[in-house]
Coordinates of C-alpha atoms in Angstrom, one line a residue:
X146 CA -98.1 -166.4 98.9
X147 CA -94.5 -167.8 98.9
X148 CA -95.3 -170.0 101.8
X149 CA -98.2 -171.8 100.2
X150 CA -96.3 -172.0 96.7
X151 CA -93.3 -173.7 98.8
X152 CA -95.6 -176.2 100.5
X153 CA -97.3 -177.0 97.2
X154 CA -93.9 -177.4 95.6
X155 CA -92.7 -179.7 98.3
X156 CA -95.8 -181.7 98.2
X157 CA -95.5 -182.2 94.5
X158 CA -91.8 -183.2 94.8
X159 CA -92.8 -185.8 97.5
X160 CA -95.4 -187.2 95.4
X161 CA -93.1 -187.5 92.5
X162 CA -90.6 -189.4 94.5
X163 CA -93.3 -192.0 95.5
X164 CA -95.7 -192.1 92.6
X165 CA -97.8 -194.9 93.9
X166 CA -99.3 -192.6 96.5
X167 CA -101.1 -190.4 94.0
X168 CA -102.2 -193.6 92.3
X169 CA -103.9 -195.0 95.4
X170 CA -105.2 -191.7 96.5
X171 CA -106.9 -191.1 93.1
X172 CA -108.2 -194.7 93.0
X173 CA -109.8 -194.3 96.4
X174 CA -111.2 -191.0 95.8
X175 CA -112.9 -192.2 92.5
X176 CA -114.2 -195.3 94.2
X177 CA -115.7 -193.0 97.0
X178 CA -117.2 -190.9 94.2
X179 CA -119.3 -194.0 93.0
X180 CA -117.1 -194.7 89.9
X181 CA -116.7 -198.2 88.6
X182 CA -113.4 -199.9 89.3
X183 CA -112.4 -199.6 85.5
X184 CA -113.2 -195.9 85.6
X185 CA -111.3 -195.5 89.0
X186 CA -108.1 -197.2 87.6
X187 CA -108.4 -194.9 84.4
X188 CA -108.5 -191.9 86.5
X189 CA -105.8 -192.9 88.8
X190 CA -103.6 -193.7 85.9
X191 CA -104.3 -190.2 84.3
X192 CA -103.4 -188.6 87.7
X193 CA -100.3 -190.6 88.3
X194 CA -98.6 -190.0 84.8
X195 CA -97.3 -186.6 85.4
X196 CA -95.7 -187.8 88.6
X197 CA -94.1 -190.7 87.0
X198 CA -92.7 -188.3 84.2
X199 CA -91.0 -186.3 86.9
X200 CA -89.6 -189.4 89.0
X201 CA -88.4 -191.4 85.9
X202 CA -86.6 -188.2 84.5
X203 CA -85.2 -187.7 88.0
X204 CA -83.9 -191.3 88.4
X205 CA -82.5 -191.2 84.9
X206 CA -80.6 -188.1 85.7
X207 CA -79.3 -189.6 88.9
X208 CA -78.2 -192.8 87.5
X209 CA -76.7 -191.6 84.4
X210 CA -75.3 -188.3 85.9
X211 CA -77.3 -186.3 83.2
X212 CA -79.6 -183.3 82.9
X213 CA -81.3 -184.6 79.9
X214 CA -83.8 -187.1 81.4
X215 CA -87.0 -184.8 81.0
X216 CA -86.3 -183.8 77.5
X217 CA -85.5 -187.4 76.4
X218 CA -89.0 -188.6 77.8
X219 CA -90.5 -185.6 76.2
X220 CA -89.1 -186.4 72.9
X221 CA -90.3 -190.1 73.4
X222 CA -93.6 -188.7 74.1
X223 CA -93.7 -186.5 71.0
X224 CA -92.6 -189.5 68.8
X225 CA -95.4 -191.6 70.3
X226 CA -97.9 -189.0 69.4
X227 CA -96.7 -188.8 65.9
X228 CA -96.5 -192.5 65.3
X229 CA -99.9 -193.2 66.8
X230 CA -101.4 -190.2 65.2
X231 CA -100.1 -191.4 61.8
X232 CA -101.4 -194.9 62.2
X233 CA -104.8 -193.5 63.1
X234 CA -104.8 -191.3 59.9
X235 CA -103.9 -194.3 57.8
X236 CA -106.6 -196.6 59.4
X237 CA -109.5 -194.2 59.7
X238 CA -108.5 -191.3 57.4
X239 CA -108.6 -188.7 60.2
X240 CA -107.0 -188.2 63.5
X241 CA -109.3 -188.2 66.6
X242 CA -107.1 -186.0 68.9
X243 CA -108.9 -186.9 72.1
X244 CA -108.5 -190.6 71.6
X245 CA -104.8 -190.0 70.5
X246 CA -103.9 -188.1 73.6
X247 CA -105.6 -190.6 75.9
X248 CA -103.9 -193.5 74.2
X249 CA -100.5 -191.9 74.5
X250 CA -101.2 -190.8 78.0
X251 CA -102.1 -194.3 79.1
X252 CA -99.3 -195.9 77.3
X253 CA -97.0 -193.5 79.0
X254 CA -98.1 -194.6 82.2
X255 CA -97.5 -198.2 81.5
X256 CA -94.1 -197.6 80.1
X257 CA -93.0 -195.1 82.8
X258 CA -94.3 -197.5 85.4
X259 CA -92.0 -200.2 84.1
X260 CA -89.2 -197.6 83.8
X261 CA -89.7 -196.4 87.3
X262 CA -89.3 -200.0 88.6
X263 CA -86.2 -200.8 86.6
X264 CA -84.6 -197.4 87.4
X265 CA -85.4 -197.8 91.0
X266 CA -83.9 -201.2 91.2
X267 CA -80.8 -199.8 89.4
X268 CA -80.5 -196.9 91.7
X269 CA -80.6 -199.1 94.8
X270 CA -78.1 -201.5 93.4
X271 CA -75.7 -198.5 92.6
X272 CA -76.2 -197.1 96.2
X273 CA -75.5 -200.6 97.7
X274 CA -72.3 -201.1 95.7
X275 CA -70.8 -197.7 96.4

């Protein structure tokens, strides 16, 4: 069991280092399962978001020599849930939790993708200048 767990853990770490691989894989699998392109992109975004959380937090920790990266992004996620849930409550008088989580999850994908690109460029520049 330890060998299988270690293998899965190493695979998850690798996919977190290069989060575009899970995106492409999920997209291709969804297309092969006869999903529309819009559905395939949505599935790929949903699958890739956890890998982006891990990789952006790791890049943040590496660049800023910190251990708080994951917690900072978790706090931002919780704040986004609260703000969007509050706006939904004001506009519709109730909170649709499924739509709330989907909206925050997809927005997380967008912002984490941008964060991944920016932090990766900063990390490469730091590596070159050392």
